[in-house]
């Protein structure tokens, strides 16, 4: 596992980091927020170092239609356009493991840019900051960044490298995950004050 002694990102100091790799070979640099031993396994709660982003599509002309998250195949189709749009804001879009991410300084957000109503059901579970919109083959797309921290639960293998969990493992550990997320969010908010 690659670790750094201490780093500082977005005003927060973190003592260690690691690189998570998915089955496609894509990597995601993460901070290690917390680790816990369960049934002779070490699990780590990670947060991405770069900012996670989500891309939504509006497929119809009707304004009442809700945008939908795009599929992996659609990401392949529109990636170059989305990357070019974000480069205009000095942001670099990356095909990272698990999620798309951007590096660079995000613009300061205002309350008007936080999307609750516009994204309907998708925003029920998180608040999102609008970053950019663009068109590709007559479809409209928008790129958003979640305002809440994104947590990833992984298991350390024998070499000390994090591995993604199977669906069964995630279900087994779900009760523990909500407790860990609460602890980490509380700590993050304390650091911001």
PDB file of C-alpha atoms in Angstrom:
ATOM      1  CA  UNK A   1       0.000   0.000   0.000  1.00  0.00           C
ATOM      2  CA  UNK A   2       1.396   3.376  -0.895  1.00  0.00           C
ATOM      3  CA  UNK A   3       1.222   5.785   1.973  1.00  0.00           C
ATOM      4  CA  UNK A   4       2.273   9.333   2.408  1.00  0.00           C
ATOM      5  CA  UNK A   5       3.431  10.570   5.779  1.00  0.00           C
ATOM      6  CA  UNK A   6       1.138  13.542   5.945  1.00  0.00           C
ATOM      7  CA  UNK A   7      -0.711  15.558   3.363  1.00  0.00           C
ATOM      8  CA  UNK A   8      -3.031  18.530   3.400  1.00  0.00           C
ATOM      9  CA  UNK A   9      -5.969  18.873   0.995  1.00  0.00           C
ATOM     10  CA  UNK A  10      -8.851  21.353   1.190  1.00  0.00           C
ATOM     11  CA  UNK A  11      -7.628  22.578   4.574  1.00  0.00           C
ATOM     12  CA  UNK A  12      -7.780  19.106   6.119  1.00  0.00           C
ATOM     13  CA  UNK A  13      -4.770  17.137   7.189  1.00  0.00           C
ATOM     14  CA  UNK A  14      -4.601  13.414   6.590  1.00  0.00           C
ATOM     15  CA  UNK A  15      -1.939  11.073   7.885  1.00  0.00           C
ATOM     16  CA  UNK A  16      -2.038   8.329   5.269  1.00  0.00           C
ATOM     17  CA  UNK A  17      -3.180   7.578   1.771  1.00  0.00           C
ATOM     18  CA  UNK A  18      -3.457   4.565  -0.479  1.00  0.00           C
ATOM     19  CA  UNK A  19      -4.359   3.651  -4.035  1.00  0.00           C
ATOM     20  CA  UNK A  20      -7.463   1.582  -4.729  1.00  0.00           C
ATOM     21  CA  UNK A  21      -7.526  -0.324  -8.036  1.00  0.00           C
ATOM     22  CA  UNK A  22     -10.672  -1.771  -9.608  1.00  0.00           C
ATOM     23  CA  UNK A  23     -11.099  -4.871 -11.803  1.00  0.00           C
ATOM     24  CA  UNK A  24     -10.579  -2.712 -14.936  1.00  0.00           C
ATOM     25  CA  UNK A  25      -7.150  -1.601 -13.712  1.00  0.00           C
ATOM     26  CA  UNK A  26      -8.238   1.988 -13.038  1.00  0.00           C
ATOM     27  CA  UNK A  27      -6.903   3.523  -9.835  1.00  0.00           C
ATOM     28  CA  UNK A  28      -8.210   5.996  -7.283  1.00  0.00           C
ATOM     29  CA  UNK A  29      -5.965   7.762  -4.780  1.00  0.00           C
ATOM     30  CA  UNK A  30      -7.679   7.899  -1.382  1.00  0.00           C
ATOM     31  CA  UNK A  31      -7.143   9.061   2.150  1.00  0.00           C
ATOM     32  CA  UNK A  32      -7.518   6.404   4.828  1.00  0.00           C
ATOM     33  CA  UNK A  33     -10.075   7.866   7.221  1.00  0.00           C
ATOM     34  CA  UNK A  34     -10.526   4.906   9.546  1.00  0.00           C
ATOM     35  CA  UNK A  35      -9.639   1.224   9.826  1.00  0.00           C
ATOM     36  CA  UNK A  36     -11.301  -1.552  11.805  1.00  0.00           C
ATOM     37  CA  UNK A  37     -10.692  -5.263  12.385  1.00  0.00           C
ATOM     38  CA  UNK A  38     -13.697  -7.553  11.802  1.00  0.00           C
ATOM     39  CA  UNK A  39     -13.459 -11.371  11.711  1.00  0.00           C
ATOM     40  CA  UNK A  40      -9.665 -11.353  11.153  1.00  0.00           C
ATOM     41  CA  UNK A  41      -9.980  -8.881   8.253  1.00  0.00           C
ATOM     42  CA  UNK A  42      -8.896  -5.243   8.230  1.00  0.00           C
ATOM     43  CA  UNK A  43     -11.399  -2.885   6.622  1.00  0.00           C
ATOM     44  CA  UNK A  44     -10.611   0.707   5.748  1.00  0.00           C
ATOM     45  CA  UNK A  45     -12.940   3.625   5.168  1.00  0.00           C
ATOM     46  CA  UNK A  46     -11.534   5.711   2.318  1.00  0.00           C
ATOM     47  CA  UNK A  47     -12.288   9.133   0.850  1.00  0.00           C
ATOM     48  CA  UNK A  48     -11.038  10.078  -2.641  1.00  0.00           C
ATOM     49  CA  UNK A  49      -8.249  12.661  -2.771  1.00  0.00           C
ATOM     50  CA  UNK A  50      -9.607  14.139  -6.016  1.00  0.00           C
ATOM     51  CA  UNK A  51     -13.199  15.363  -6.125  1.00  0.00           C
ATOM     52  CA  UNK A  52     -15.786  12.770  -7.237  1.00  0.00           C
ATOM     53  CA  UNK A  53     -18.230  13.910  -9.924  1.00  0.00           C
ATOM     54  CA  UNK A  54     -21.434  12.575 -11.424  1.00  0.00           C
ATOM     55  CA  UNK A  55     -22.777  13.186 -14.905  1.00  0.00           C
ATOM     56  CA  UNK A  56     -26.515  13.325 -15.518  1.00  0.00           C
ATOM     57  CA  UNK A  57     -28.390  13.353 -18.835  1.00  0.00           C
ATOM     58  CA  UNK A  58     -31.624  14.933 -19.978  1.00  0.00           C
ATOM     59  CA  UNK A  59     -32.838  12.786 -22.864  1.00  0.00           C
ATOM     60  CA  UNK A  60     -36.155  14.517 -23.578  1.00  0.00           C
ATOM     61  CA  UNK A  61     -37.298  18.014 -24.432  1.00  0.00           C
ATOM     62  CA  UNK A  62     -39.868  17.989 -21.615  1.00  0.00           C
ATOM     63  CA  UNK A  63     -38.650  20.109 -18.688  1.00  0.00           C
ATOM     64  CA  UNK A  64     -40.578  17.900 -16.236  1.00  0.00           C
ATOM     65  CA  UNK A  65     -38.352  14.918 -17.008  1.00  0.00           C
ATOM     66  CA  UNK A  66     -35.777  14.211 -14.350  1.00  0.00           C
ATOM     67  CA  UNK A  67     -32.148  13.809 -15.340  1.00  0.00           C
ATOM     68  CA  UNK A  68     -30.700  10.331 -14.986  1.00  0.00           C
ATOM     69  CA  UNK A  69     -27.157   9.234 -14.110  1.00  0.00           C
ATOM     70  CA  UNK A  70     -25.417   8.027 -17.232  1.00  0.00           C
ATOM     71  CA  UNK A  71     -24.229   4.462 -17.824  1.00  0.00           C
ATOM     72  CA  UNK A  72     -20.613   3.345 -18.185  1.00  0.00           C
ATOM     73  CA  UNK A  73     -21.138   3.059 -21.962  1.00  0.00           C
ATOM     74  CA  UNK A  74     -22.399   6.652 -22.127  1.00  0.00           C
ATOM     75  CA  UNK A  75     -19.356   7.811 -20.154  1.00  0.00           C
ATOM     76  CA  UNK A  76     -17.178   6.278 -22.890  1.00  0.00           C
ATOM     77  CA  UNK A  77     -19.132   8.207 -25.534  1.00  0.00           C
ATOM     78  CA  UNK A  78     -19.140  11.656 -23.911  1.00  0.00           C
ATOM     79  CA  UNK A  79     -15.928  11.546 -21.848  1.00  0.00           C
ATOM     80  CA  UNK A  80     -13.798  13.645 -24.231  1.00  0.00           C
ATOM     81  CA  UNK A  81     -16.475  16.347 -24.484  1.00  0.00           C
ATOM     82  CA  UNK A  82     -16.985  16.459 -20.701  1.00  0.00           C
ATOM     83  CA  UNK A  83     -13.213  16.630 -20.186  1.00  0.00           C
ATOM     84  CA  UNK A  84     -12.883  19.557 -22.616  1.00  0.00           C
ATOM     85  CA  UNK A  85     -15.742  21.445 -20.923  1.00  0.00           C
ATOM     86  CA  UNK A  86     -14.136  21.047 -17.484  1.00  0.00           C
ATOM     87  CA  UNK A  87     -10.694  22.041 -18.806  1.00  0.00           C
ATOM     88  CA  UNK A  88     -12.204  25.476 -19.509  1.00  0.00           C
ATOM     89  CA  UNK A  89     -12.530  25.755 -15.698  1.00  0.00           C
ATOM     90  CA  UNK A  90      -8.983  24.453 -15.095  1.00  0.00           C
ATOM     91  CA  UNK A  91     -10.363  21.105 -13.898  1.00  0.00           C
ATOM     92  CA  UNK A  92      -9.078  17.748 -15.126  1.00  0.00           C
ATOM     93  CA  UNK A  93     -11.640  14.961 -15.507  1.00  0.00           C
ATOM     94  CA  UNK A  94     -10.277  11.482 -14.750  1.00  0.00           C
ATOM     95  CA  UNK A  95     -11.555   7.932 -15.344  1.00  0.00           C
ATOM     96  CA  UNK A  96     -10.797   6.747 -11.824  1.00  0.00           C
ATOM     97  CA  UNK A  97     -11.735   3.493 -10.141  1.00  0.00           C
ATOM     98  CA  UNK A  98     -15.329   3.449  -8.848  1.00  0.00           C
ATOM     99  CA  UNK A  99     -16.175   7.033  -9.842  1.00  0.00           C
ATOM    100  CA  UNK A 100     -15.215   9.839 -12.168  1.00  0.00           C
ATOM    101  CA  UNK A 101     -13.097  12.461 -10.424  1.00  0.00           C
ATOM    102  CA  UNK A 102     -11.747  15.924 -11.138  1.00  0.00           C
ATOM    103  CA  UNK A 103      -8.540  17.491  -9.962  1.00  0.00           C
ATOM    104  CA  UNK A 104      -8.041  21.207  -9.659  1.00  0.00           C
ATOM    105  CA  UNK A 105      -9.659  23.968  -7.653  1.00  0.00           C
ATOM    106  CA  UNK A 106     -13.430  23.767  -7.750  1.00  0.00           C
ATOM    107  CA  UNK A 107     -15.223  27.082  -8.168  1.00  0.00           C
ATOM    108  CA  UNK A 108     -16.723  28.608  -5.054  1.00  0.00           C
ATOM    109  CA  UNK A 109     -20.337  27.559  -4.864  1.00  0.00           C
ATOM    110  CA  UNK A 110     -23.377  29.585  -3.959  1.00  0.00           C
ATOM    111  CA  UNK A 111     -26.706  28.356  -2.623  1.00  0.00           C
ATOM    112  CA  UNK A 112     -28.241  28.798  -6.108  1.00  0.00           C
ATOM    113  CA  UNK A 113     -25.753  26.310  -7.576  1.00  0.00           C
ATOM    114  CA  UNK A 114     -26.687  23.575  -5.124  1.00  0.00           C
ATOM    115  CA  UNK A 115     -29.152  21.371  -6.917  1.00  0.00           C
ATOM    116  CA  UNK A 116     -32.030  19.902  -4.909  1.00  0.00           C
ATOM    117  CA  UNK A 117     -35.112  20.532  -7.028  1.00  0.00           C
ATOM    118  CA  UNK A 118     -33.553  20.187 -10.450  1.00  0.00           C
ATOM    119  CA  UNK A 119     -32.354  16.619  -9.941  1.00  0.00           C
ATOM    120  CA  UNK A 120     -35.498  15.326  -8.242  1.00  0.00           C
ATOM    121  CA  UNK A 121     -35.045  11.849  -6.747  1.00  0.00           C
ATOM    122  CA  UNK A 122     -31.305  11.788  -7.400  1.00  0.00           C
ATOM    123  CA  UNK A 123     -30.870  14.733  -5.020  1.00  0.00           C
ATOM    124  CA  UNK A 124     -33.002  13.226  -2.267  1.00  0.00           C
ATOM    125  CA  UNK A 125     -29.970  11.490  -0.841  1.00  0.00           C
ATOM    126  CA  UNK A 126     -27.332  14.140  -1.483  1.00  0.00           C
ATOM    127  CA  UNK A 127     -26.775  17.768  -2.355  1.00  0.00           C
ATOM    128  CA  UNK A 128     -24.872  18.442  -5.534  1.00  0.00           C
ATOM    129  CA  UNK A 129     -22.890  21.403  -6.845  1.00  0.00           C
ATOM    130  CA  UNK A 130     -23.289  22.147 -10.541  1.00  0.00           C
ATOM    131  CA  UNK A 131     -19.944  22.378 -12.352  1.00  0.00           C
ATOM    132  CA  UNK A 132     -20.807  22.481 -16.068  1.00  0.00           C
ATOM    133  CA  UNK A 133     -23.372  21.615 -18.732  1.00  0.00           C
ATOM    134  CA  UNK A 134     -22.832  20.580 -22.341  1.00  0.00           C
ATOM    135  CA  UNK A 135     -24.524  18.988 -25.348  1.00  0.00           C
ATOM    136  CA  UNK A 136     -23.458  15.829 -27.153  1.00  0.00           C
ATOM    137  CA  UNK A 137     -25.423  14.457 -30.112  1.00  0.00           C
ATOM    138  CA  UNK A 138     -28.469  16.583 -29.248  1.00  0.00           C
ATOM    139  CA  UNK A 139     -28.621  15.348 -25.635  1.00  0.00           C
ATOM    140  CA  UNK A 140     -27.966  17.673 -22.709  1.00  0.00           C
ATOM    141  CA  UNK A 141     -25.590  16.617 -19.928  1.00  0.00           C
ATOM    142  CA  UNK A 142     -24.589  18.243 -16.652  1.00  0.00           C
ATOM    143  CA  UNK A 143     -21.647  17.531 -14.368  1.00  0.00           C
ATOM    144  CA  UNK A 144     -22.144  17.771 -10.604  1.00  0.00           C
ATOM    145  CA  UNK A 145     -19.976  17.261  -7.548  1.00  0.00           C
ATOM    146  CA  UNK A 146     -21.502  15.863  -4.325  1.00  0.00           C
ATOM    147  CA  UNK A 147     -21.169  18.308  -1.433  1.00  0.00           C
ATOM    148  CA  UNK A 148     -21.099  15.505   1.136  1.00  0.00           C
ATOM    149  CA  UNK A 149     -17.945  13.383   1.483  1.00  0.00           C
ATOM    150  CA  UNK A 150     -17.861  10.188  -0.588  1.00  0.00           C
ATOM    151  CA  UNK A 151     -16.858   7.134   1.465  1.00  0.00           C
ATOM    152  CA  UNK A 152     -15.562   3.842   0.112  1.00  0.00           C
ATOM    153  CA  UNK A 153     -15.273   0.739   2.273  1.00  0.00           C
ATOM    154  CA  UNK A 154     -12.483  -1.656   1.271  1.00  0.00           C
ATOM    155  CA  UNK A 155     -10.721  -4.682   2.738  1.00  0.00           C
ATOM    156  CA  UNK A 156      -6.930  -4.805   3.007  1.00  0.00           C
ATOM    157  CA  UNK A 157      -5.446  -7.866   1.316  1.00  0.00           C
ATOM    158  CA  UNK A 158      -2.384  -9.803   2.548  1.00  0.00           C
ATOM    159  CA  UNK A 159      -0.090  -7.257   0.877  1.00  0.00           C
ATOM    160  CA  UNK A 160      -1.809  -4.373   2.685  1.00  0.00           C
ATOM    161  CA  UNK A 161      -3.498  -3.082  -0.486  1.00  0.00           C
ATOM    162  CA  UNK A 162      -7.198  -2.142  -0.433  1.00  0.00           C
ATOM    163  CA  UNK A 163      -9.629  -4.279  -2.422  1.00  0.00           C
ATOM    164  CA  UNK A 164     -13.232  -3.571  -3.300  1.00  0.00           C
ATOM    165  CA  UNK A 165     -15.786  -5.643  -1.418  1.00  0.00           C
ATOM    166  CA  UNK A 166     -18.217  -8.130  -2.903  1.00  0.00           C
ATOM    167  CA  UNK A 167     -21.946  -7.392  -2.644  1.00  0.00           C
ATOM    168  CA  UNK A 168     -22.212 -10.042   0.085  1.00  0.00           C
ATOM    169  CA  UNK A 169     -19.452  -8.430   2.154  1.00  0.00           C
ATOM    170  CA  UNK A 170     -21.049  -5.005   1.765  1.00  0.00           C
ATOM    171  CA  UNK A 171     -24.410  -6.301   3.005  1.00  0.00           C
ATOM    172  CA  UNK A 172     -22.706  -7.989   5.949  1.00  0.00           C
ATOM    173  CA  UNK A 173     -20.856  -4.806   6.903  1.00  0.00           C
ATOM    174  CA  UNK A 174     -23.651  -2.308   6.160  1.00  0.00           C
ATOM    175  CA  UNK A 175     -24.628  -1.759   9.828  1.00  0.00           C
ATOM    176  CA  UNK A 176     -20.992  -0.972  10.689  1.00  0.00           C
ATOM    177  CA  UNK A 177     -20.664   1.348   7.672  1.00  0.00           C
ATOM    178  CA  UNK A 178     -23.335   3.804   8.816  1.00  0.00           C
ATOM    179  CA  UNK A 179     -21.685   4.046  12.251  1.00  0.00           C
ATOM    180  CA  UNK A 180     -18.251   4.672  10.695  1.00  0.00           C
ATOM    181  CA  UNK A 181     -19.622   7.264   8.276  1.00  0.00           C
ATOM    182  CA  UNK A 182     -21.276   9.118  11.159  1.00  0.00           C
ATOM    183  CA  UNK A 183     -18.014   9.167  13.121  1.00  0.00           C
ATOM    184  CA  UNK A 184     -15.994  10.395  10.134  1.00  0.00           C
ATOM    185  CA  UNK A 185     -18.534  13.056   9.119  1.00  0.00           C
ATOM    186  CA  UNK A 186     -18.593  14.351  12.690  1.00  0.00           C
ATOM    187  CA  UNK A 187     -14.791  14.544  12.713  1.00  0.00           C
ATOM    188  CA  UNK A 188     -14.714  16.296   9.314  1.00  0.00           C
ATOM    189  CA  UNK A 189     -17.255  18.913  10.436  1.00  0.00           C
ATOM    190  CA  UNK A 190     -15.260  19.508  13.639  1.00  0.00           C
ATOM    191  CA  UNK A 191     -12.136  20.119  11.525  1.00  0.00           C
ATOM    192  CA  UNK A 192     -14.017  22.664   9.396  1.00  0.00           C
ATOM    193  CA  UNK A 193     -15.071  24.720  12.431  1.00  0.00           C
TER     194      UNK A 193
END
